[in-house]
Amino acid sequence: MWNEKNQTFDGDFLLLGLLDPNHYGLLFLMLILIIFMLAIMGNTVMILLIYLDVCLHTPMYFLLSYLSFTDILHISNIVPMMTSNFISGSNSITLAGCGFQIFFSLMFLGVECLLLAAMSYDRYVAICHPLRYPIFMNHRISVLMASGSWFWGIINSTMHTTYVMLLPYCASRTIDHFFCEIPAMLKISCADTSWYQTVGINASAVFFLLIPLSIILASYGQIFRTVLHIKSMEAQKKAFSTCSSHLVVVFMYYGPFTFTYTRPRSYHTPGQDKVLAISYTILTPMLNPFIYSLRNKDVLCALKKVLGKRVIQRI
Protein backbone atom coordinates (compact mmCIF):
# COMPACT_ATOMS: atom_id res chain seq x y z
CA MET A 1 0.00 0.00 0.00
CA TRP A 2 1.00 3.54 -0.70
CA ASN A 3 1.45 5.88 2.20
CA GLU A 4 1.83 9.64 2.28
CA LYS A 5 5.59 9.53 2.68
CA ASN A 6 6.03 7.29 -0.34
CA GLN A 7 3.80 9.52 -2.41
CA THR A 8 5.60 12.80 -1.74
CA PHE A 9 8.11 14.26 -4.17
CA ASP A 10 11.20 16.43 -4.03
CA GLY A 11 10.77 18.01 -7.48
CA ASP A 12 9.70 21.48 -8.49
CA PHE A 13 6.20 22.91 -8.42
CA LEU A 14 4.54 24.32 -11.53
CA LEU A 15 2.77 27.68 -11.31
CA LEU A 16 0.00 27.98 -13.90
CA GLY A 17 0.34 31.75 -13.58
CA LEU A 18 -1.95 34.64 -14.32
CA LEU A 19 -1.05 35.37 -17.95
CA ASP A 20 -1.60 33.30 -21.08
CA PRO A 21 1.46 33.08 -23.39
CA ASN A 22 -0.01 35.26 -26.16
CA HIS A 23 -0.28 38.93 -27.18
CA TYR A 24 -3.01 39.62 -24.63
CA GLY A 25 -0.87 38.09 -21.91
CA LEU A 26 2.05 40.29 -22.99
CA LEU A 27 -0.12 43.42 -22.84
CA PHE A 28 -1.38 42.46 -19.39
CA LEU A 29 2.20 41.83 -18.27
CA MET A 30 3.18 45.32 -19.46
CA LEU A 31 0.31 46.78 -17.46
CA ILE A 32 1.44 44.88 -14.35
CA LEU A 33 5.02 46.11 -14.86
CA ILE A 34 3.77 49.70 -15.09
CA ILE A 35 1.84 49.18 -11.84
CA PHE A 36 4.96 47.63 -10.31
CA MET A 37 7.16 50.61 -11.28
CA LEU A 38 4.55 53.09 -10.02
CA ALA A 39 4.39 51.20 -6.72
CA ILE A 40 8.17 51.22 -6.29
CA MET A 41 8.53 54.89 -7.26
CA GLY A 42 5.48 56.10 -5.31
CA ASN A 43 6.43 54.33 -2.09
CA THR A 44 10.11 55.29 -2.42
CA VAL A 45 9.17 58.96 -2.87
CA MET A 46 6.89 58.72 0.17
CA ILE A 47 9.70 57.30 2.32
CA LEU A 48 12.17 59.95 1.11
CA LEU A 49 9.71 62.80 1.74
CA ILE A 50 9.05 61.59 5.29
CA TYR A 51 12.80 61.28 5.89
CA LEU A 52 13.74 64.66 4.39
CA ASP A 53 10.94 66.91 5.68
CA VAL A 54 11.10 67.67 9.40
CA CYS A 55 7.37 68.52 9.43
CA LEU A 56 6.63 64.86 8.64
CA HIS A 57 8.67 63.53 11.56
CA THR A 58 5.56 62.51 13.48
CA PRO A 59 4.27 59.09 14.62
CA MET A 60 1.65 59.01 11.85
CA TYR A 61 4.18 59.49 9.07
CA PHE A 62 6.69 57.21 10.76
CA LEU A 63 4.10 54.42 10.56
CA LEU A 64 3.26 55.44 6.99
CA SER A 65 6.93 55.12 5.99
CA TYR A 66 6.93 51.56 7.36
CA LEU A 67 3.75 50.86 5.40
CA SER A 68 5.42 52.11 2.21
CA PHE A 69 8.52 50.02 2.93
CA THR A 70 6.34 46.93 3.45
CA ASP A 71 4.49 47.60 0.17
CA ILE A 72 7.78 47.79 -1.76
CA LEU A 73 8.92 44.45 -0.37
CA HIS A 74 5.51 42.83 -0.83
CA ILE A 75 5.04 43.64 -4.52
CA SER A 76 8.72 42.82 -5.17
CA ASN A 77 8.09 39.34 -3.79
CA ILE A 78 5.49 38.64 -6.49
CA VAL A 79 5.93 40.58 -9.74
CA PRO A 80 9.61 39.90 -10.65
CA MET A 81 9.15 36.12 -10.51
CA MET A 82 5.85 36.35 -12.41
CA THR A 83 7.63 38.37 -15.12
CA SER A 84 10.59 36.00 -15.24
CA ASN A 85 8.32 32.96 -15.63
CA PHE A 86 6.34 34.59 -18.44
CA ILE A 87 9.42 35.70 -20.40
CA SER A 88 11.35 32.45 -19.96
CA GLY A 89 8.29 30.26 -20.53
CA SER A 90 9.24 28.22 -17.46
CA ASN A 91 6.64 28.12 -14.72
CA SER A 92 8.61 25.92 -12.36
CA ILE A 93 9.52 26.93 -8.83
CA THR A 94 11.52 24.89 -6.35
CA LEU A 95 10.15 23.73 -3.02
CA ALA A 96 12.54 26.12 -1.26
CA GLY A 97 11.57 28.98 -3.57
CA CYS A 98 7.91 28.33 -2.90
CA GLY A 99 8.57 28.29 0.84
CA PHE A 100 10.36 31.63 0.73
CA GLN A 101 7.55 33.18 -1.32
CA ILE A 102 4.91 31.95 1.15
CA PHE A 103 6.95 33.16 4.11
CA PHE A 104 7.55 36.67 2.81
CA SER A 105 4.05 37.11 1.39
CA LEU A 106 2.35 36.05 4.61
CA MET A 107 4.75 38.12 6.70
CA PHE A 108 4.13 41.31 4.70
CA LEU A 109 0.36 40.72 4.78
CA GLY A 110 0.41 40.36 8.56
CA VAL A 111 2.66 43.38 9.07
CA GLU A 112 0.41 45.57 6.94
CA CYS A 113 -2.72 44.49 8.83
CA LEU A 114 -1.18 45.50 12.15
CA LEU A 115 0.29 48.74 10.77
CA LEU A 116 -3.11 49.84 9.46
CA ALA A 117 -4.59 49.23 12.92
CA ALA A 118 -1.76 51.22 14.52
CA MET A 119 -2.35 54.10 12.09
CA SER A 120 -6.06 54.18 12.90
CA TYR A 121 -5.23 54.35 16.63
CA ASP A 122 -2.86 57.25 15.89
CA ARG A 123 -5.65 59.17 14.10
CA TYR A 124 -8.07 58.40 16.95
CA VAL A 125 -5.74 59.86 19.57
CA ALA A 126 -4.83 62.87 17.39
CA ILE A 127 -8.46 63.84 16.72
CA CYS A 128 -10.31 62.66 19.82
CA HIS A 129 -7.60 63.38 22.45
CA PRO A 130 -5.30 66.00 20.89
CA LEU A 131 -4.02 67.31 24.25
CA ARG A 132 -2.96 63.81 25.31
CA TYR A 133 -1.41 62.94 21.94
CA PRO A 134 2.22 63.42 23.11
CA ILE A 135 1.54 60.97 25.95
CA PHE A 136 -0.51 58.29 24.18
CA MET A 137 1.23 58.49 20.80
CA ASN A 138 4.89 59.50 20.69
CA HIS A 139 7.97 58.33 18.80
CA ARG A 140 8.74 55.57 21.31
CA ILE A 141 5.23 54.14 21.08
CA SER A 142 5.23 54.32 17.26
CA VAL A 143 8.57 52.46 17.17
CA LEU A 144 7.13 49.78 19.46
CA MET A 145 4.05 49.48 17.22
CA ALA A 146 6.11 49.16 14.04
CA SER A 147 8.60 46.69 15.49
CA GLY A 148 5.76 44.72 17.10
CA SER A 149 4.01 44.47 13.73
CA TRP A 150 7.14 42.99 12.18
CA PHE A 151 7.77 40.68 15.14
CA TRP A 152 4.29 39.14 15.12
CA GLY A 153 4.25 39.04 11.32
CA ILE A 154 7.48 37.00 11.31
CA ILE A 155 6.26 34.66 14.07
CA ASN A 156 2.94 33.99 12.34
CA SER A 157 4.54 33.50 8.93
CA THR A 158 7.18 31.14 10.30
CA MET A 159 4.57 28.85 11.88
CA HIS A 160 2.33 28.67 8.79
CA THR A 161 5.20 28.28 6.32
CA THR A 162 6.75 25.48 8.35
CA TYR A 163 3.45 23.59 8.45
CA VAL A 164 2.71 23.99 4.74
CA MET A 165 6.25 23.02 3.68
CA LEU A 166 6.08 19.80 5.72
CA LEU A 167 2.82 18.68 4.09
CA PRO A 168 2.95 15.74 1.65
CA TYR A 169 2.18 16.75 -1.94
CA CYS A 170 1.16 13.76 -3.94
CA ALA A 171 -1.96 14.49 -5.98
CA SER A 172 -0.33 17.06 -8.22
CA ARG A 173 2.56 19.48 -8.29
CA THR A 174 0.65 22.05 -10.35
CA ILE A 175 -0.37 25.19 -8.46
CA ASP A 176 -3.24 27.04 -10.12
CA HIS A 177 -2.03 30.47 -9.05
CA PHE A 178 0.54 33.11 -10.05
CA PHE A 179 2.52 32.70 -6.82
CA CYS A 180 2.76 30.24 -3.95
CA GLU A 181 -0.05 31.02 -1.52
CA ILE A 182 -1.33 28.84 1.30
CA PRO A 183 -4.92 28.23 0.02
CA ALA A 184 -3.53 27.12 -3.36
CA MET A 185 -0.94 24.87 -1.67
CA LEU A 186 -3.55 23.19 0.54
CA LYS A 187 -5.51 22.20 -2.57
CA ILE A 188 -2.69 20.03 -3.92
CA SER A 189 -1.77 18.41 -0.61
CA CYS A 190 -2.89 14.83 -0.05
CA ALA A 191 -3.01 15.29 3.73
CA ASP A 192 -6.11 16.10 5.74
CA THR A 193 -5.71 19.82 6.52
CA SER A 194 -9.19 20.44 7.95
CA TRP A 195 -7.86 20.81 11.51
CA TYR A 196 -5.21 23.28 10.35
CA GLN A 197 -7.77 25.34 8.43
CA THR A 198 -10.20 25.34 11.35
CA VAL A 199 -7.73 26.09 14.12
CA GLY A 200 -4.51 27.45 12.62
CA ILE A 201 -5.83 29.76 9.92
CA ASN A 202 -8.82 30.93 11.97
CA ALA A 203 -6.59 31.75 14.95
CA SER A 204 -4.37 33.89 12.73
CA ALA A 205 -7.46 35.45 11.14
CA VAL A 206 -8.68 36.56 14.57
CA PHE A 207 -5.30 38.06 15.50
CA PHE A 208 -4.43 39.69 12.16
CA LEU A 209 -7.86 40.41 10.70
CA LEU A 210 -10.69 40.48 13.23
CA ILE A 211 -8.94 42.30 16.10
CA PRO A 212 -7.16 44.92 13.92
CA LEU A 213 -10.33 45.51 11.88
CA SER A 214 -12.34 45.95 15.10
CA ILE A 215 -9.77 48.49 16.33
CA ILE A 216 -9.95 50.33 13.01
CA LEU A 217 -13.75 50.47 12.91
CA ALA A 218 -13.99 51.49 16.58
CA SER A 219 -11.33 54.18 16.11
CA TYR A 220 -12.96 55.71 13.06
CA GLY A 221 -16.38 55.45 14.62
CA GLN A 222 -15.17 57.59 17.52
CA ILE A 223 -13.35 59.92 15.10
CA PHE A 224 -16.49 60.60 13.03
CA ARG A 225 -18.47 61.14 16.19
CA THR A 226 -15.93 63.70 17.41
CA VAL A 227 -15.59 65.42 14.01
CA LEU A 228 -19.35 66.02 13.80
CA HIS A 229 -19.11 68.13 16.96
CA ILE A 230 -16.32 70.33 15.56
CA LYS A 231 -17.66 73.78 14.67
CA SER A 232 -14.93 74.65 12.15
CA MET A 233 -15.84 73.43 8.66
CA GLU A 234 -12.19 73.56 7.61
CA ALA A 235 -11.20 71.28 10.49
CA GLN A 236 -14.05 68.92 9.63
CA LYS A 237 -12.93 68.75 5.99
CA LYS A 238 -9.32 68.02 6.95
CA ALA A 239 -10.33 65.27 9.40
CA PHE A 240 -12.78 63.64 6.97
CA SER A 241 -10.24 63.83 4.14
CA THR A 242 -7.51 62.13 6.15
CA CYS A 243 -9.79 59.45 7.60
CA SER A 244 -11.59 58.65 4.34
CA SER A 245 -8.27 58.01 2.57
CA HIS A 246 -7.27 55.65 5.38
CA LEU A 247 -10.58 53.79 5.16
CA VAL A 248 -10.25 53.36 1.38
CA VAL A 249 -6.92 51.59 1.94
CA VAL A 250 -8.37 49.49 4.77
CA PHE A 251 -11.33 48.15 2.77
CA MET A 252 -9.28 47.57 -0.37
CA TYR A 253 -6.81 45.54 1.67
CA TYR A 254 -8.85 43.78 4.36
CA GLY A 255 -11.78 42.85 2.11
CA PRO A 256 -9.99 40.58 -0.42
CA PHE A 257 -7.49 39.33 2.19
CA THR A 258 -10.27 38.30 4.59
CA PHE A 259 -12.32 36.68 1.84
CA THR A 260 -9.31 34.64 0.65
CA TYR A 261 -8.14 33.28 3.99
CA THR A 262 -11.41 32.75 5.88
CA ARG A 263 -13.40 30.86 3.25
CA PRO A 264 -13.62 27.06 3.57
CA ARG A 265 -11.35 25.10 1.22
CA SER A 266 -14.29 23.84 -0.84
CA TYR A 267 -15.37 27.39 -1.70
CA HIS A 268 -12.05 28.40 -3.24
CA THR A 269 -11.84 28.71 -7.01
CA PRO A 270 -8.60 29.54 -8.86
CA GLY A 271 -10.15 32.44 -10.74
CA GLN A 272 -11.49 34.13 -7.61
CA ASP A 273 -8.27 33.57 -5.67
CA LYS A 274 -6.18 35.15 -8.43
CA VAL A 275 -8.40 38.23 -8.75
CA LEU A 276 -8.48 38.74 -4.98
CA ALA A 277 -4.71 38.25 -4.71
CA ILE A 278 -4.11 40.90 -7.39
CA SER A 279 -5.89 43.40 -5.15
CA TYR A 280 -3.77 42.99 -2.02
CA THR A 281 -0.44 42.02 -3.62
CA ILE A 282 -0.26 44.31 -6.68
CA LEU A 283 -2.94 47.03 -6.72
CA THR A 284 -2.90 48.11 -3.07
CA PRO A 285 0.91 48.65 -2.88
CA MET A 286 0.61 50.87 -5.96
CA LEU A 287 -2.42 52.86 -4.76
CA ASN A 288 -1.32 53.43 -1.14
CA PRO A 289 1.21 56.25 -1.74
CA PHE A 290 -1.15 58.06 -4.11
CA ILE A 291 -4.14 57.78 -1.78
CA TYR A 292 -2.10 59.05 1.18
CA SER A 293 -0.34 61.84 -0.76
CA LEU A 294 -2.88 63.31 -3.18
CA ARG A 295 -5.40 64.01 -0.40
CA ASN A 296 -2.82 65.08 2.18
CA LYS A 297 -1.72 68.73 2.29
CA ASP A 298 1.30 67.99 4.51
CA VAL A 299 2.72 65.51 1.99
CA LEU A 300 2.04 67.81 -0.96
CA CYS A 301 3.74 70.71 0.84
CA ALA A 302 6.73 68.49 1.55
CA LEU A 303 6.85 67.52 -2.12
CA LYS A 304 6.88 71.19 -3.12
CA LYS A 305 9.72 71.88 -0.72
CA VAL A 306 11.84 69.04 -2.08
CA LEU A 307 11.19 69.50 -5.79
CA GLY A 308 10.57 73.24 -5.86
CA LYS A 309 7.39 75.12 -6.72
CA ARG A 310 8.33 75.60 -10.39
CA VAL A 311 8.67 71.88 -11.02
CA ILE A 312 5.27 71.24 -9.44
CA GLN A 313 3.64 73.96 -11.56
CA ARG A 314 5.08 72.52 -14.80
CA ILE A 315 3.78 69.07 -13.89
Tab-separated table of C-alpha atoms in Angstrom:
chain	number	residue	atom	x	y	z
A	1	MET	CA	0.000	0.000	0.000
A	2	TRP	CA	1.002	3.539	-0.703
A	3	ASN	CA	1.447	5.876	2.201
A	4	GLU	CA	1.835	9.641	2.281
A	5	LYS	CA	5.593	9.533	2.683
A	6	ASN	CA	6.028	7.287	-0.344
A	7	GLN	CA	3.797	9.520	-2.414
A	8	THR	CA	5.599	12.802	-1.742
A	9	PHE	CA	8.106	14.263	-4.167
A	10	ASP	CA	11.202	16.426	-4.029
A	11	GLY	CA	10.770	18.014	-7.480
A	12	ASP	CA	9.699	21.483	-8.491
A	13	PHE	CA	6.197	22.909	-8.421
A	14	LEU	CA	4.543	24.321	-11.529
A	15	LEU	CA	2.774	27.679	-11.314
A	16	LEU	CA	0.004	27.982	-13.905
A	17	GLY	CA	0.340	31.749	-13.579
A	18	LEU	CA	-1.947	34.644	-14.319
A	19	LEU	CA	-1.055	35.371	-17.945
A	20	ASP	CA	-1.597	33.303	-21.083
A	21	PRO	CA	1.458	33.078	-23.389
A	22	ASN	CA	-0.013	35.264	-26.156
A	23	HIS	CA	-0.276	38.934	-27.176
A	24	TYR	CA	-3.015	39.622	-24.630
A	25	GLY	CA	-0.868	38.087	-21.913
A	26	LEU	CA	2.053	40.290	-22.987
A	27	LEU	CA	-0.122	43.423	-22.836
A	28	PHE	CA	-1.384	42.457	-19.394
A	29	LEU	CA	2.199	41.832	-18.274
A	30	MET	CA	3.180	45.323	-19.462
A	31	LEU	CA	0.309	46.776	-17.459
A	32	ILE	CA	1.443	44.877	-14.354
A	33	LEU	CA	5.019	46.108	-14.859
A	34	ILE	CA	3.773	49.700	-15.093
A	35	ILE	CA	1.837	49.185	-11.843
A	36	PHE	CA	4.959	47.633	-10.310
A	37	MET	CA	7.157	50.610	-11.282
A	38	LEU	CA	4.552	53.086	-10.021
A	39	ALA	CA	4.390	51.200	-6.716
A	40	ILE	CA	8.166	51.217	-6.290
A	41	MET	CA	8.532	54.889	-7.263
A	42	GLY	CA	5.483	56.099	-5.309
A	43	ASN	CA	6.432	54.334	-2.093
A	44	THR	CA	10.108	55.287	-2.421
A	45	VAL	CA	9.168	58.961	-2.875
A	46	MET	CA	6.885	58.725	0.168
A	47	ILE	CA	9.702	57.298	2.320
A	48	LEU	CA	12.174	59.945	1.115
A	49	LEU	CA	9.714	62.797	1.745
A	50	ILE	CA	9.046	61.591	5.288
A	51	TYR	CA	12.797	61.282	5.890
A	52	LEU	CA	13.744	64.661	4.388
A	53	ASP	CA	10.943	66.906	5.680
A	54	VAL	CA	11.098	67.674	9.398
A	55	CYS	CA	7.372	68.522	9.431
A	56	LEU	CA	6.629	64.865	8.635
A	57	HIS	CA	8.673	63.527	11.556
A	58	THR	CA	5.555	62.508	13.483
A	59	PRO	CA	4.269	59.091	14.624
A	60	MET	CA	1.648	59.006	11.852
A	61	TYR	CA	4.180	59.493	9.065
A	62	PHE	CA	6.689	57.215	10.759
A	63	LEU	CA	4.103	54.415	10.563
A	64	LEU	CA	3.264	55.443	6.991
A	65	SER	CA	6.930	55.116	5.994
A	66	TYR	CA	6.931	51.562	7.355
A	67	LEU	CA	3.749	50.862	5.397
A	68	SER	CA	5.424	52.109	2.206
A	69	PHE	CA	8.521	50.020	2.929
A	70	THR	CA	6.343	46.931	3.446
A	71	ASP	CA	4.492	47.599	0.175
A	72	ILE	CA	7.776	47.793	-1.759
A	73	LEU	CA	8.921	44.451	-0.374
A	74	HIS	CA	5.509	42.830	-0.831
A	75	ILE	CA	5.042	43.636	-4.521
A	76	SER	CA	8.720	42.817	-5.172
A	77	ASN	CA	8.089	39.336	-3.786
A	78	ILE	CA	5.486	38.637	-6.490
A	79	VAL	CA	5.930	40.580	-9.740
A	80	PRO	CA	9.608	39.897	-10.653
A	81	MET	CA	9.154	36.119	-10.508
A	82	MET	CA	5.855	36.352	-12.411
A	83	THR	CA	7.627	38.367	-15.122
A	84	SER	CA	10.587	35.995	-15.240
A	85	ASN	CA	8.324	32.963	-15.629
A	86	PHE	CA	6.345	34.592	-18.443
A	87	ILE	CA	9.425	35.696	-20.400
A	88	SER	CA	11.345	32.448	-19.958
A	89	GLY	CA	8.288	30.255	-20.530
A	90	SER	CA	9.243	28.222	-17.462
A	91	ASN	CA	6.636	28.122	-14.720
A	92	SER	CA	8.607	25.919	-12.363
A	93	ILE	CA	9.518	26.932	-8.830
A	94	THR	CA	11.518	24.891	-6.354
A	95	LEU	CA	10.145	23.734	-3.025
A	96	ALA	CA	12.542	26.119	-1.258
A	97	GLY	CA	11.573	28.985	-3.570
A	98	CYS	CA	7.906	28.331	-2.901
A	99	GLY	CA	8.574	28.295	0.844
A	100	PHE	CA	10.365	31.633	0.727
A	101	GLN	CA	7.549	33.177	-1.318
A	102	ILE	CA	4.913	31.947	1.147
A	103	PHE	CA	6.946	33.156	4.113
A	104	PHE	CA	7.548	36.671	2.806
A	105	SER	CA	4.054	37.110	1.386
A	106	LEU	CA	2.348	36.049	4.610
A	107	MET	CA	4.754	38.118	6.702
A	108	PHE	CA	4.125	41.307	4.700
A	109	LEU	CA	0.358	40.720	4.780
A	110	GLY	CA	0.408	40.362	8.558
A	111	VAL	CA	2.663	43.380	9.066
A	112	GLU	CA	0.406	45.569	6.938
A	113	CYS	CA	-2.722	44.486	8.827
A	114	LEU	CA	-1.178	45.497	12.149
A	115	LEU	CA	0.294	48.737	10.768
A	116	LEU	CA	-3.107	49.840	9.457
A	117	ALA	CA	-4.590	49.232	12.919
A	118	ALA	CA	-1.760	51.222	14.523
A	119	MET	CA	-2.349	54.104	12.086
A	120	SER	CA	-6.055	54.181	12.904
A	121	TYR	CA	-5.225	54.353	16.629
A	122	ASP	CA	-2.862	57.251	15.885
A	123	ARG	CA	-5.649	59.172	14.103
A	124	TYR	CA	-8.072	58.395	16.945
A	125	VAL	CA	-5.743	59.859	19.571
A	126	ALA	CA	-4.833	62.867	17.387
A	127	ILE	CA	-8.457	63.843	16.721
A	128	CYS	CA	-10.310	62.662	19.820
A	129	HIS	CA	-7.603	63.376	22.446
A	130	PRO	CA	-5.299	66.001	20.893
A	131	LEU	CA	-4.016	67.315	24.254
A	132	ARG	CA	-2.955	63.806	25.314
A	133	TYR	CA	-1.409	62.940	21.944
A	134	PRO	CA	2.222	63.416	23.112
A	135	ILE	CA	1.536	60.970	25.953
A	136	PHE	CA	-0.514	58.290	24.176
A	137	MET	CA	1.234	58.493	20.802
A	138	ASN	CA	4.886	59.502	20.686
A	139	HIS	CA	7.971	58.333	18.802
A	140	ARG	CA	8.742	55.574	21.311
A	141	ILE	CA	5.230	54.139	21.078
A	142	SER	CA	5.228	54.323	17.262
A	143	VAL	CA	8.567	52.455	17.165
A	144	LEU	CA	7.130	49.777	19.456
A	145	MET	CA	4.045	49.485	17.221
A	146	ALA	CA	6.109	49.163	14.039
A	147	SER	CA	8.596	46.686	15.493
A	148	GLY	CA	5.760	44.722	17.104
A	149	SER	CA	4.006	44.468	13.730
A	150	TRP	CA	7.138	42.987	12.185
A	151	PHE	CA	7.769	40.677	15.142
A	152	TRP	CA	4.287	39.144	15.118
A	153	GLY	CA	4.252	39.037	11.323
A	154	ILE	CA	7.478	37.004	11.313
A	155	ILE	CA	6.264	34.657	14.073
A	156	ASN	CA	2.940	33.994	12.342
A	157	SER	CA	4.540	33.496	8.930
A	158	THR	CA	7.182	31.140	10.303
A	159	MET	CA	4.566	28.852	11.875
A	160	HIS	CA	2.331	28.675	8.786
A	161	THR	CA	5.201	28.281	6.316
A	162	THR	CA	6.747	25.481	8.353
A	163	TYR	CA	3.455	23.595	8.452
A	164	VAL	CA	2.714	23.994	4.742
A	165	MET	CA	6.252	23.019	3.678
A	166	LEU	CA	6.085	19.805	5.720
A	167	LEU	CA	2.824	18.684	4.086
A	168	PRO	CA	2.955	15.745	1.651
A	169	TYR	CA	2.182	16.754	-1.937
A	170	CYS	CA	1.159	13.760	-3.937
A	171	ALA	CA	-1.965	14.487	-5.981
A	172	SER	CA	-0.329	17.057	-8.218
A	173	ARG	CA	2.557	19.481	-8.291
A	174	THR	CA	0.645	22.046	-10.353
A	175	ILE	CA	-0.366	25.192	-8.461
A	176	ASP	CA	-3.242	27.041	-10.119
A	177	HIS	CA	-2.032	30.470	-9.051
A	178	PHE	CA	0.540	33.107	-10.049
A	179	PHE	CA	2.517	32.699	-6.818
A	180	CYS	CA	2.755	30.244	-3.948
A	181	GLU	CA	-0.053	31.024	-1.521
A	182	ILE	CA	-1.331	28.841	1.304
A	183	PRO	CA	-4.918	28.226	0.023
A	184	ALA	CA	-3.531	27.121	-3.359
A	185	MET	CA	-0.941	24.873	-1.665
A	186	LEU	CA	-3.548	23.190	0.544
A	187	LYS	CA	-5.512	22.195	-2.567
A	188	ILE	CA	-2.688	20.027	-3.922
A	189	SER	CA	-1.767	18.410	-0.613
A	190	CYS	CA	-2.891	14.829	-0.047
A	191	ALA	CA	-3.007	15.295	3.732
A	192	ASP	CA	-6.111	16.103	5.740
A	193	THR	CA	-5.715	19.817	6.522
A	194	SER	CA	-9.189	20.435	7.946
A	195	TRP	CA	-7.859	20.812	11.510
A	196	TYR	CA	-5.212	23.282	10.348
A	197	GLN	CA	-7.768	25.340	8.430
A	198	THR	CA	-10.203	25.345	11.348
A	199	VAL	CA	-7.732	26.094	14.117
A	200	GLY	CA	-4.506	27.450	12.617
A	201	ILE	CA	-5.833	29.759	9.920
A	202	ASN	CA	-8.824	30.930	11.974
A	203	ALA	CA	-6.586	31.747	14.953
A	204	SER	CA	-4.374	33.895	12.732
A	205	ALA	CA	-7.458	35.447	11.138
A	206	VAL	CA	-8.683	36.559	14.572
A	207	PHE	CA	-5.304	38.057	15.505
A	208	PHE	CA	-4.425	39.685	12.163
A	209	LEU	CA	-7.859	40.409	10.695
A	210	LEU	CA	-10.686	40.483	13.230
A	211	ILE	CA	-8.939	42.296	16.098
A	212	PRO	CA	-7.162	44.924	13.917
A	213	LEU	CA	-10.335	45.511	11.881
A	214	SER	CA	-12.344	45.949	15.099
A	215	ILE	CA	-9.774	48.486	16.330
A	216	ILE	CA	-9.946	50.325	13.005
A	217	LEU	CA	-13.751	50.470	12.912
A	218	ALA	CA	-13.993	51.486	16.584
A	219	SER	CA	-11.327	54.178	16.114
A	220	TYR	CA	-12.963	55.711	13.056
A	221	GLY	CA	-16.385	55.445	14.619
A	222	GLN	CA	-15.170	57.593	17.516
A	223	ILE	CA	-13.354	59.916	15.101
A	224	PHE	CA	-16.486	60.596	13.029
A	225	ARG	CA	-18.469	61.138	16.188
A	226	THR	CA	-15.926	63.704	17.406
A	227	VAL	CA	-15.594	65.415	14.014
A	228	LEU	CA	-19.351	66.022	13.800
A	229	HIS	CA	-19.109	68.133	16.958
A	230	ILE	CA	-16.323	70.328	15.557
A	231	LYS	CA	-17.658	73.784	14.670
A	232	SER	CA	-14.927	74.652	12.153
A	233	MET	CA	-15.844	73.430	8.658
A	234	GLU	CA	-12.185	73.557	7.611
A	235	ALA	CA	-11.197	71.284	10.487
A	236	GLN	CA	-14.050	68.916	9.627
A	237	LYS	CA	-12.934	68.747	5.992
A	238	LYS	CA	-9.322	68.017	6.952
A	239	ALA	CA	-10.334	65.272	9.401
A	240	PHE	CA	-12.780	63.640	6.974
A	241	SER	CA	-10.244	63.835	4.137
A	242	THR	CA	-7.515	62.126	6.154
A	243	CYS	CA	-9.790	59.454	7.601
A	244	SER	CA	-11.588	58.652	4.341
A	245	SER	CA	-8.269	58.012	2.571
A	246	HIS	CA	-7.267	55.646	5.383
A	247	LEU	CA	-10.578	53.792	5.160
A	248	VAL	CA	-10.248	53.357	1.383
A	249	VAL	CA	-6.923	51.586	1.940
A	250	VAL	CA	-8.370	49.493	4.770
A	251	PHE	CA	-11.330	48.151	2.774
A	252	MET	CA	-9.277	47.574	-0.368
A	253	TYR	CA	-6.815	45.537	1.673
A	254	TYR	CA	-8.848	43.783	4.358
A	255	GLY	CA	-11.784	42.848	2.108
A	256	PRO	CA	-9.995	40.583	-0.417
A	257	PHE	CA	-7.494	39.331	2.187
A	258	THR	CA	-10.265	38.303	4.590
A	259	PHE	CA	-12.318	36.676	1.835
A	260	THR	CA	-9.307	34.641	0.649
A	261	TYR	CA	-8.140	33.283	3.994
A	262	THR	CA	-11.409	32.754	5.878
A	263	ARG	CA	-13.401	30.863	3.246
A	264	PRO	CA	-13.620	27.062	3.571
A	265	ARG	CA	-11.355	25.102	1.223
A	266	SER	CA	-14.291	23.835	-0.842
A	267	TYR	CA	-15.374	27.395	-1.700
A	268	HIS	CA	-12.048	28.395	-3.236
A	269	THR	CA	-11.844	28.712	-7.008
A	270	PRO	CA	-8.601	29.541	-8.864
A	271	GLY	CA	-10.150	32.445	-10.745
A	272	GLN	CA	-11.486	34.134	-7.609
A	273	ASP	CA	-8.270	33.574	-5.674
A	274	LYS	CA	-6.180	35.155	-8.433
A	275	VAL	CA	-8.399	38.226	-8.751
A	276	LEU	CA	-8.478	38.737	-4.980
A	277	ALA	CA	-4.712	38.250	-4.707
A	278	ILE	CA	-4.109	40.903	-7.387
A	279	SER	CA	-5.894	43.399	-5.155
A	280	TYR	CA	-3.769	42.985	-2.016
A	281	THR	CA	-0.443	42.025	-3.616
A	282	ILE	CA	-0.256	44.310	-6.681
A	283	LEU	CA	-2.939	47.027	-6.721
A	284	THR	CA	-2.899	48.113	-3.070
A	285	PRO	CA	0.908	48.646	-2.882
A	286	MET	CA	0.612	50.873	-5.964
A	287	LEU	CA	-2.418	52.863	-4.761
A	288	ASN	CA	-1.316	53.425	-1.143
A	289	PRO	CA	1.214	56.246	-1.740
A	290	PHE	CA	-1.154	58.063	-4.113
A	291	ILE	CA	-4.141	57.779	-1.782
A	292	TYR	CA	-2.098	59.045	1.179
A	293	SER	CA	-0.345	61.844	-0.755
A	294	LEU	CA	-2.883	63.310	-3.176
A	295	ARG	CA	-5.397	64.013	-0.399
A	296	ASN	CA	-2.816	65.081	2.177
A	297	LYS	CA	-1.724	68.735	2.292
A	298	ASP	CA	1.296	67.989	4.506
A	299	VAL	CA	2.720	65.505	1.994
A	300	LEU	CA	2.040	67.808	-0.963
A	301	CYS	CA	3.743	70.707	0.836
A	302	ALA	CA	6.735	68.493	1.555
A	303	LEU	CA	6.854	67.517	-2.123
A	304	LYS	CA	6.880	71.186	-3.118
A	305	LYS	CA	9.722	71.883	-0.715
A	306	VAL	CA	11.838	69.045	-2.077
A	307	LEU	CA	11.194	69.497	-5.788
A	308	GLY	CA	10.571	73.238	-5.863
A	309	LYS	CA	7.394	75.115	-6.722
A	310	ARG	CA	8.328	75.596	-10.393
A	311	VAL	CA	8.674	71.877	-11.021
A	312	ILE	CA	5.270	71.240	-9.440
A	313	GLN	CA	3.643	73.964	-11.562
A	314	ARG	CA	5.082	72.523	-14.795
A	315	ILE	CA	3.779	69.066	-13.889
